Amino acid sequence: MSVTPLEALPIDALRERSSTKWRRYPHDVLPLFVAETDFALAPAVAAALSRAVELGDTGYTPPQPGVREGYAAFAQRRFGWTVDPAKVRWTGDVMMGVVELLRQVTAPGDRVIVTPPVYPPFFDTIEEAGAVVERVPLLESEKGWQLDLAGIEAALVGGARSILLCNPHNPTGTAHSRESLAALADLAEHHGASVISDEIHAPLVQPGVVFTPFLAASESAERVGYIVTSASKAFNTAGLKCAQIVTAGDRPTAVVRGLVDEVEWRTGLFGAIAAVASFAPESDAWLDSLLARLDENRRLLADLLDEHVSGAVYRIPDAGFLAWVDLTALGWGDNPAVKILKEAKVALHFGPHFGDEGRGHVRINFGCSPDVLREAVQRIGALIA
């Protein structure tokens, strides 16, 4: 059965928003940088938040907000993955969860492996936890992006104590294979290391793409792994502050249960309310409609780049609404987003912020209307002409 793609809000309505995407730059700039989307809230989420406002339900988050049960049911429906609700905890956002876990599984000065190009806060979060970043870049081939397992093994042999994984990967949109995740888990277990997997983009994996949560990859993954995730990326509720920390094995579960209560207290009540509504079956149709829109847009972007930006290299992502585009051939320097912002009035995410591997690249947010995407790419293409 075909799904009708979700329609974005009109640009005039979007410019009334007060979030970073719409307030960072002047009105003559098209903002396709930060990971916010341009759609109305899912009806179930909007209704739950509206009811909370009517009730003045703006106090502290309760001890049992329903997040663990909601997430477990969602994971079963969407991923076919059985999660023990008792092994789900919550906090304000994914990076809060990551830094708290890093503080538990590393000592000051320990090295933590990341796989650039990767989400810029990974670098800062590791440093915040007192650890040191160890870069093992992704490998790219005709088949796509993949983990450099040999490079990761060498880093573990050299003493790295943890791996900060992004699955699906930001900015490439890669859903790592079960085989590579299981191999990663085996390496971590053999060397006494842990794996923390940021899976915030998991709800946005396209139909037909096989997605494997890290903890579902193997028994060794259960023993060494932690997942930190949230409904906030798919449902555009990042400002409400709610993320989940999920475990399966006994030792990781004990670590999470040992976190201080303040980790949970950082969760926003509106974030918890929105998460429960997002994970509910009533929101599945909205999410499917969003995925249909993103599927059309990820393919439209490929066509637009071919037509207007000769030399751009773009691999259609498995998941999410973020495109990783190599503009090196255009000769616009290490950070082409600077020229694009200044001369085309289109704001893209700066490639070098994702690591040295991001030189010459930009990240484009295509979680918008096709018309906005067209105008943005046409503006960029005009710089070539």
GROMACS .gro file of C-alpha atoms in nm:
model
  385
    1MET     CA    1   0.000   0.000   0.000
    2SER     CA    2   0.141   0.338  -0.100
    3VAL     CA    3   0.191   0.606   0.164
    4THR     CA    4   0.116   0.973   0.099
    5PRO     CA    5   0.429   1.183   0.162
    6LEU     CA    6   0.404   1.436   0.444
    7GLU     CA    7   0.384   1.799   0.337
    8ALA     CA    8   0.608   2.063   0.495
    9LEU     CA    9   0.465   2.378   0.648
   10PRO     CA   10   0.468   2.696   0.436
   11ILE     CA   11   0.791   2.891   0.454
   12ASP     CA   12   0.615   3.196   0.604
   13ALA     CA   13   0.484   2.984   0.891
   14LEU     CA   14   0.824   2.827   0.946
   15ARG     CA   15   0.986   3.169   0.976
   16GLU     CA   16   0.762   3.234   1.277
   17ARG     CA   17   0.939   2.955   1.464
   18SER     CA   18   1.193   3.064   1.727
   19SER     CA   19   1.425   2.762   1.708
   20THR     CA   20   1.788   2.769   1.598
   21LYS     CA   21   1.710   2.674   1.241
   22TRP     CA   22   1.492   2.981   1.188
   23ARG     CA   23   1.665   3.240   1.409
   24ARG     CA   24   2.034   3.185   1.342
   25TYR     CA   25   2.041   3.359   1.003
   26PRO     CA   26   1.854   3.650   0.836
   27HIS     CA   27   1.532   3.585   0.645
   28ASP     CA   28   1.705   3.593   0.307
   29VAL     CA   29   1.898   3.276   0.397
   30LEU     CA   30   1.750   2.931   0.334
   31PRO     CA   31   1.846   2.725   0.642
   32LEU     CA   32   1.941   2.366   0.560
   33PHE     CA   33   2.204   2.320   0.829
   34VAL     CA   34   2.093   2.211   1.177
   35ALA     CA   35   1.893   1.886   1.209
   36GLU     CA   36   1.543   2.027   1.252
   37THR     CA   37   1.262   1.942   1.011
   38ASP     CA   38   0.992   2.159   0.857
   39PHE     CA   39   0.679   1.958   0.931
   40ALA     CA   40   0.391   2.001   1.174
   41LEU     CA   41   0.408   1.782   1.482
   42ALA     CA   42   0.259   1.435   1.469
   43PRO     CA   43  -0.107   1.476   1.572
   44ALA     CA   44  -0.073   1.248   1.875
   45VAL     CA   45   0.228   1.448   1.997
   46ALA     CA   46   0.055   1.782   1.943
   47ALA     CA   47  -0.257   1.661   2.125
   48ALA     CA   48  -0.059   1.530   2.423
   49LEU     CA   49   0.138   1.853   2.459
   50SER     CA   50  -0.173   2.070   2.414
   51ARG     CA   51  -0.351   1.877   2.686
   52ALA     CA   52  -0.054   1.922   2.919
   53VAL     CA   53  -0.063   2.299   2.860
   54GLU     CA   54  -0.437   2.309   2.928
   55LEU     CA   55  -0.382   2.127   3.256
   56GLY     CA   56  -0.081   2.337   3.356
   57ASP     CA   57   0.108   2.009   3.363
   58THR     CA   58   0.450   2.173   3.368
   59GLY     CA   59   0.611   2.032   3.681
   60TYR     CA   60   0.880   1.773   3.737
   61THR     CA   61   0.903   1.452   3.535
   62PRO     CA   62   0.753   1.163   3.738
   63PRO     CA   63   0.946   0.850   3.836
   64GLN     CA   64   0.756   0.639   3.582
   65PRO     CA   65   0.652   0.857   3.284
   66GLY     CA   66   0.579   0.560   3.057
   67VAL     CA   67   0.891   0.608   2.845
   68ARG     CA   68   1.038   0.262   2.901
   69GLU     CA   69   0.721   0.077   2.808
   70GLY     CA   70   0.658   0.305   2.511
   71TYR     CA   71   1.007   0.262   2.373
   72ALA     CA   72   1.005  -0.116   2.416
   73ALA     CA   73   0.677  -0.145   2.224
   74PHE     CA   74   0.805   0.088   1.951
   75ALA     CA   75   1.129  -0.111   1.910
   76GLN     CA   76   0.930  -0.432   1.874
   77ARG     CA   77   0.696  -0.286   1.611
   78ARG     CA   78   0.948  -0.091   1.408
   79PHE     CA   79   1.268  -0.297   1.440
   80GLY     CA   80   1.145  -0.642   1.542
   81TRP     CA   81   1.368  -0.609   1.848
   82THR     CA   82   1.261  -0.725   2.193
   83VAL     CA   83   1.365  -0.480   2.465
   84ASP     CA   84   1.323  -0.543   2.836
   85PRO     CA   85   1.145  -0.229   2.963
   86ALA     CA   86   1.325  -0.268   3.296
   87LYS     CA   87   1.652  -0.203   3.110
   88VAL     CA   88   1.547   0.136   2.973
   89ARG     CA   89   1.637   0.457   3.155
   90TRP     CA   90   1.598   0.818   3.043
   91THR     CA   91   1.775   1.153   3.050
   92GLY     CA   92   1.761   1.495   2.884
   93ASP     CA   93   1.916   1.419   2.546
   94VAL     CA   94   2.142   1.172   2.369
   95MET     CA   95   2.467   1.359   2.430
   96MET     CA   96   2.386   1.389   2.802
   97GLY     CA   97   2.346   1.013   2.811
   98VAL     CA   98   2.667   0.957   2.617
   99VAL     CA   99   2.882   1.174   2.843
  100GLU     CA  100   2.744   1.012   3.159
  101LEU     CA  101   2.818   0.666   3.021
  102LEU     CA  102   3.167   0.768   2.912
  103ARG     CA  103   3.237   0.885   3.267
  104GLN     CA  104   3.150   0.535   3.387
  105VAL     CA  105   3.335   0.325   3.130
  106THR     CA  106   3.652   0.533   3.089
  107ALA     CA  107   3.908   0.692   3.317
  108PRO     CA  108   4.057   1.040   3.260
  109GLY     CA  109   4.297   1.023   2.967
  110ASP     CA  110   4.153   0.702   2.821
  111ARG     CA  111   4.111   0.699   2.444
  112VAL     CA  112   3.767   0.667   2.283
  113ILE     CA  113   3.733   0.563   1.920
  114VAL     CA  114   3.513   0.764   1.684
  115THR     CA  115   3.452   0.701   1.314
  116PRO     CA  116   3.469   1.030   1.125
  117PRO     CA  117   3.324   1.201   0.941
  118VAL     CA  118   3.093   1.203   1.239
  119TYR     CA  119   2.849   1.421   1.435
  120PRO     CA  120   3.058   1.711   1.573
  121PRO     CA  121   2.942   1.687   1.939
  122PHE     CA  122   3.107   1.343   1.959
  123PHE     CA  123   3.445   1.515   1.983
  124ASP     CA  124   3.332   1.760   2.251
  125THR     CA  125   3.147   1.498   2.453
  126ILE     CA  126   3.451   1.275   2.480
  127GLU     CA  127   3.660   1.566   2.601
  128GLU     CA  128   3.386   1.666   2.848
  129ALA     CA  129   3.408   1.318   2.997
  130GLY     CA  130   3.784   1.361   3.044
  131ALA     CA  131   3.877   1.113   2.770
  132VAL     CA  132   4.076   1.156   2.448
  133VAL     CA  133   3.945   1.121   2.092
  134GLU     CA  134   4.095   0.845   1.876
  135ARG     CA  135   3.992   0.878   1.510
  136VAL     CA  136   3.937   0.570   1.295
  137PRO     CA  137   3.765   0.704   0.981
  138LEU     CA  138   3.495   0.515   0.795
  139LEU     CA  139   3.596   0.337   0.477
  140GLU     CA  140   3.419   0.420   0.152
  141SER     CA  141   3.384   0.184  -0.139
  142GLU     CA  142   3.141   0.126  -0.425
  143LYS     CA  143   2.920  -0.058  -0.176
  144GLY     CA  144   2.900   0.241   0.057
  145TRP     CA  145   3.043   0.348   0.389
  146GLN     CA  146   3.156   0.090   0.643
  147LEU     CA  147   3.345   0.056   0.967
  148ASP     CA  148   3.722   0.012   0.943
  149LEU     CA  149   3.732  -0.294   1.167
  150ALA     CA  150   4.106  -0.346   1.116
  151GLY     CA  151   4.171   0.015   1.214
  152ILE     CA  152   3.946  -0.018   1.518
  153GLU     CA  153   4.124  -0.337   1.623
  154ALA     CA  154   4.460  -0.161   1.596
  155ALA     CA  155   4.332   0.122   1.814
  156LEU     CA  156   4.204  -0.127   2.073
  157VAL     CA  157   4.536  -0.311   2.071
  158GLY     CA  158   4.695   0.028   2.130
  159GLY     CA  159   4.487   0.078   2.444
  160ALA     CA  160   4.162   0.250   2.341
  161ARG     CA  161   3.897   0.175   2.603
  162SER     CA  162   3.567   0.253   2.435
  163ILE     CA  163   3.400   0.304   2.098
  164LEU     CA  164   3.146   0.579   2.036
  165LEU     CA  165   2.937   0.449   1.747
  166CYS     CA  166   2.680   0.629   1.532
  167ASN     CA  167   2.415   0.389   1.395
  168PRO     CA  168   2.262   0.499   1.161
  169HIS     CA  169   2.563   0.716   1.094
  170ASN     CA  170   2.549   1.095   1.091
  171PRO     CA  171   2.632   1.249   0.840
  172THR     CA  172   2.649   0.962   0.587
  173GLY     CA  173   2.311   0.807   0.674
  174THR     CA  174   2.465   0.457   0.678
  175ALA     CA  175   2.284   0.178   0.860
  176HIS     CA  176   2.570  -0.047   0.966
  177SER     CA  177   2.527  -0.416   0.883
  178ARG     CA  178   2.459  -0.679   1.147
  179GLU     CA  179   2.783  -0.852   1.048
  180SER     CA  180   2.998  -0.544   1.101
  181LEU     CA  181   2.828  -0.463   1.431
  182ALA     CA  182   2.876  -0.819   1.557
  183ALA     CA  183   3.242  -0.807   1.456
  184LEU     CA  184   3.280  -0.474   1.634
  185ALA     CA  185   3.126  -0.622   1.948
  186ASP     CA  186   3.363  -0.918   1.936
  187LEU     CA  187   3.662  -0.685   1.909
  188ALA     CA  188   3.541  -0.473   2.199
  189GLU     CA  189   3.480  -0.776   2.421
  190HIS     CA  190   3.817  -0.931   2.337
  191HIS     CA  191   3.996  -0.611   2.437
  192GLY     CA  192   3.783  -0.529   2.740
  193ALA     CA  193   3.627  -0.221   2.581
  194SER     CA  194   3.271  -0.090   2.569
  195VAL     CA  195   3.054   0.034   2.281
  196ILE     CA  196   2.816   0.327   2.318
  197SER     CA  197   2.586   0.351   2.017
  198ASP     CA  198   2.403   0.673   1.932
  199GLU     CA  199   2.089   0.550   1.753
  200ILE     CA  200   1.884   0.869   1.742
  201HIS     CA  201   1.830   0.834   1.364
  202ALA     CA  202   1.703   0.474   1.392
  203PRO     CA  203   1.331   0.561   1.355
  204LEU     CA  204   1.421   0.723   1.020
  205VAL     CA  205   1.563   0.415   0.847
  206GLN     CA  206   1.391   0.379   0.510
  207PRO     CA  207   1.164   0.081   0.437
  208GLY     CA  208   1.363  -0.186   0.260
  209VAL     CA  209   1.681  -0.102   0.451
  210VAL     CA  210   1.779  -0.358   0.713
  211PHE     CA  211   1.847  -0.184   1.044
  212THR     CA  212   2.015  -0.366   1.331
  213PRO     CA  213   2.023  -0.203   1.675
  214PHE     CA  214   2.372  -0.258   1.815
  215LEU     CA  215   2.244  -0.460   2.110
  216ALA     CA  216   2.057  -0.692   1.871
  217ALA     CA  217   2.369  -0.774   1.668
  218SER     CA  218   2.500  -1.055   1.889
  219GLU     CA  219   2.535  -1.185   2.244
  220SER     CA  220   2.872  -1.014   2.274
  221ALA     CA  221   2.706  -0.686   2.177
  222GLU     CA  222   2.468  -0.730   2.471
  223ARG     CA  223   2.763  -0.781   2.704
  224VAL     CA  224   2.962  -0.474   2.595
  225GLY     CA  225   2.701  -0.234   2.464
  226TYR     CA  226   2.484   0.064   2.545
  227ILE     CA  227   2.233   0.236   2.317
  228VAL     CA  228   2.139   0.600   2.363
  229THR     CA  229   1.845   0.710   2.149
  230SER     CA  230   1.545   0.941   2.131
  231ALA     CA  231   1.226   1.015   1.942
  232SER     CA  232   1.338   1.375   1.913
  233LYS     CA  233   1.507   1.360   1.572
  234ALA     CA  234   1.227   1.182   1.389
  235PHE     CA  235   0.948   1.378   1.561
  236ASN     CA  236   1.133   1.713   1.577
  237THR     CA  237   1.108   1.755   1.954
  238ALA     CA  238   1.473   1.816   2.046
  239GLY     CA  239   1.387   2.123   2.252
  240LEU     CA  240   1.169   1.918   2.489
  241LYS     CA  241   1.458   1.708   2.627
  242CYS     CA  242   1.404   1.334   2.657
  243ALA     CA  243   1.634   1.048   2.553
  244GLN     CA  244   1.658   0.680   2.639
  245ILE     CA  245   1.953   0.473   2.759
  246VAL     CA  246   1.903   0.105   2.674
  247THR     CA  247   2.101  -0.202   2.781
  248ALA     CA  248   2.066  -0.579   2.758
  249GLY     CA  249   2.363  -0.742   2.934
  250ASP     CA  250   2.401  -0.764   3.310
  251ARG     CA  251   2.715  -0.551   3.343
  252PRO     CA  252   2.600  -0.258   3.125
  253THR     CA  253   2.262  -0.267   3.298
  254ALA     CA  254   2.430  -0.245   3.638
  255VAL     CA  255   2.633   0.055   3.517
  256VAL     CA  256   2.320   0.238   3.400
  257ARG     CA  257   2.128   0.159   3.717
  258GLY     CA  258   2.420   0.300   3.914
  259LEU     CA  259   2.391   0.641   3.748
  260VAL     CA  260   2.283   0.912   3.991
  261ASP     CA  261   1.917   1.013   3.999
  262GLU     CA  262   2.005   1.355   3.855
  263VAL     CA  263   2.057   1.186   3.517
  264GLU     CA  264   1.683   1.117   3.505
  265TRP     CA  265   1.586   1.449   3.662
  266ARG     CA  266   1.731   1.629   3.360
  267THR     CA  267   1.449   1.489   3.148
  268GLY     CA  268   1.188   1.749   3.058
  269LEU     CA  269   0.829   1.659   3.141
  270PHE     CA  270   0.717   1.778   2.798
  271GLY     CA  271   0.995   1.566   2.650
  272ALA     CA  272   0.867   1.256   2.828
  273ILE     CA  273   0.507   1.330   2.729
  274ALA     CA  274   0.612   1.380   2.366
  275ALA     CA  275   0.824   1.064   2.369
  276VAL     CA  276   0.537   0.849   2.493
  277ALA     CA  277   0.308   0.994   2.224
  278SER     CA  278   0.575   0.952   1.955
  279PHE     CA  279   0.635   0.587   2.041
  280ALA     CA  280   0.261   0.509   2.049
  281PRO     CA  281   0.103   0.312   1.761
  282GLU     CA  282  -0.111   0.620   1.683
  283SER     CA  283   0.203   0.795   1.553
  284ASP     CA  284   0.313   0.517   1.316
  285ALA     CA  285   0.112   0.646   1.021
  286TRP     CA  286   0.260   0.995   1.060
  287LEU     CA  287   0.612   0.848   1.076
  288ASP     CA  288   0.548   0.640   0.764
  289SER     CA  289   0.429   0.954   0.584
  290LEU     CA  290   0.742   1.139   0.695
  291LEU     CA  291   0.960   0.855   0.565
  292ALA     CA  292   0.779   0.870   0.231
  293ARG     CA  293   0.857   1.242   0.204
  294LEU     CA  294   1.221   1.190   0.300
  295ASP     CA  295   1.251   0.908   0.048
  296GLU     CA  296   1.130   1.137  -0.230
  297ASN     CA  297   1.355   1.419  -0.113
  298ARG     CA  298   1.673   1.210  -0.086
  299ARG     CA  299   1.622   1.101  -0.448
  300LEU     CA  300   1.520   1.449  -0.561
  301LEU     CA  301   1.842   1.587  -0.415
  302ALA     CA  302   2.045   1.346  -0.627
  303ASP     CA  303   1.867   1.466  -0.941
  304LEU     CA  304   1.904   1.832  -0.846
  305LEU     CA  305   2.277   1.800  -0.779
  306ASP     CA  306   2.326   1.621  -1.111
  307GLU     CA  307   2.140   1.899  -1.291
  308HIS     CA  308   2.275   2.208  -1.115
  309VAL     CA  309   2.597   2.122  -0.931
  310SER     CA  310   2.821   1.932  -1.167
  311GLY     CA  311   3.103   1.769  -0.977
  312ALA     CA  312   2.908   1.714  -0.654
  313VAL     CA  313   2.941   1.361  -0.516
  314TYR     CA  314   2.647   1.232  -0.311
  315ARG     CA  315   2.550   0.884  -0.200
  316ILE     CA  316   2.178   0.845  -0.120
  317PRO     CA  317   2.154   0.769   0.256
  318ASP     CA  318   1.988   0.468   0.417
  319ALA     CA  319   1.830   0.676   0.689
  320GLY     CA  320   1.756   1.023   0.815
  321PHE     CA  321   1.717   1.357   0.641
  322LEU     CA  322   2.084   1.457   0.617
  323ALA     CA  323   2.294   1.438   0.301
  324TRP     CA  324   2.673   1.422   0.296
  325VAL     CA  325   2.792   1.591  -0.021
  326ASP     CA  326   3.149   1.617  -0.150
  327LEU     CA  327   3.208   1.947  -0.331
  328THR     CA  328   3.585   1.915  -0.354
  329ALA     CA  329   3.579   1.916  -0.733
  330LEU     CA  330   3.431   2.268  -0.734
  331GLY     CA  331   3.747   2.418  -0.587
  332TRP     CA  332   3.564   2.608  -0.313
  333GLY     CA  333   3.817   2.527  -0.044
  334ASP     CA  334   3.812   2.311   0.266
  335ASN     CA  335   3.485   2.462   0.389
  336PRO     CA  336   3.262   2.529   0.085
  337ALA     CA  337   2.961   2.606   0.307
  338VAL     CA  338   3.120   2.944   0.385
  339LYS     CA  339   3.109   3.052   0.019
  340ILE     CA  340   2.761   2.906  -0.024
  341LEU     CA  341   2.629   3.097   0.277
  342LYS     CA  342   2.787   3.425   0.174
  343GLU     CA  343   2.712   3.418  -0.198
  344ALA     CA  344   2.408   3.189  -0.239
  345LYS     CA  345   2.235   3.268   0.092
  346VAL     CA  346   2.196   2.898   0.173
  347ALA     CA  347   2.308   2.776   0.516
  348LEU     CA  348   2.458   2.427   0.515
  349HIS     CA  349   2.649   2.248   0.790
  350PHE     CA  350   3.026   2.301   0.770
  351GLY     CA  351   3.196   1.981   0.655
  352PRO     CA  352   3.523   2.024   0.850
  353HIS     CA  353   3.325   2.025   1.175
  354PHE     CA  354   3.277   1.650   1.118
  355GLY     CA  355   3.653   1.591   1.124
  356ASP     CA  356   3.937   1.626   0.877
  357GLU     CA  357   3.750   1.388   0.648
  358GLY     CA  358   3.488   1.661   0.604
  359ARG     CA  359   3.716   1.898   0.416
  360GLY     CA  360   3.552   1.998   0.089
  361HIS     CA  361   3.217   1.860   0.208
  362VAL     CA  362   2.884   2.000   0.323
  363ARG     CA  363   2.590   1.845   0.505
  364ILE     CA  364   2.250   1.930   0.360
  365ASN     CA  365   1.925   1.895   0.556
  366PHE     CA  366   1.657   1.773   0.316
  367GLY     CA  367   1.384   1.750   0.581
  368CYS     CA  368   1.196   2.030   0.405
  369SER     CA  369   0.959   2.087   0.114
  370PRO     CA  370   1.072   1.987  -0.237
  371ASP     CA  371   1.037   2.353  -0.339
  372VAL     CA  372   1.279   2.472  -0.070
  373LEU     CA  373   1.522   2.198  -0.167
  374ARG     CA  374   1.500   2.297  -0.533
  375GLU     CA  375   1.558   2.664  -0.462
  376ALA     CA  376   1.854   2.590  -0.238
  377VAL     CA  377   2.030   2.369  -0.493
  378GLN     CA  378   1.952   2.613  -0.777
  379ARG     CA  379   2.110   2.894  -0.573
  380ILE     CA  380   2.421   2.682  -0.519
  381GLY     CA  381   2.432   2.589  -0.886
  382ALA     CA  382   2.416   2.956  -0.985
  383LEU     CA  383   2.756   3.006  -0.820
  384ILE     CA  384   2.909   2.772  -1.076
  385ALA     CA  385   2.750   2.951  -1.369
   0.00000   0.00000   0.00000
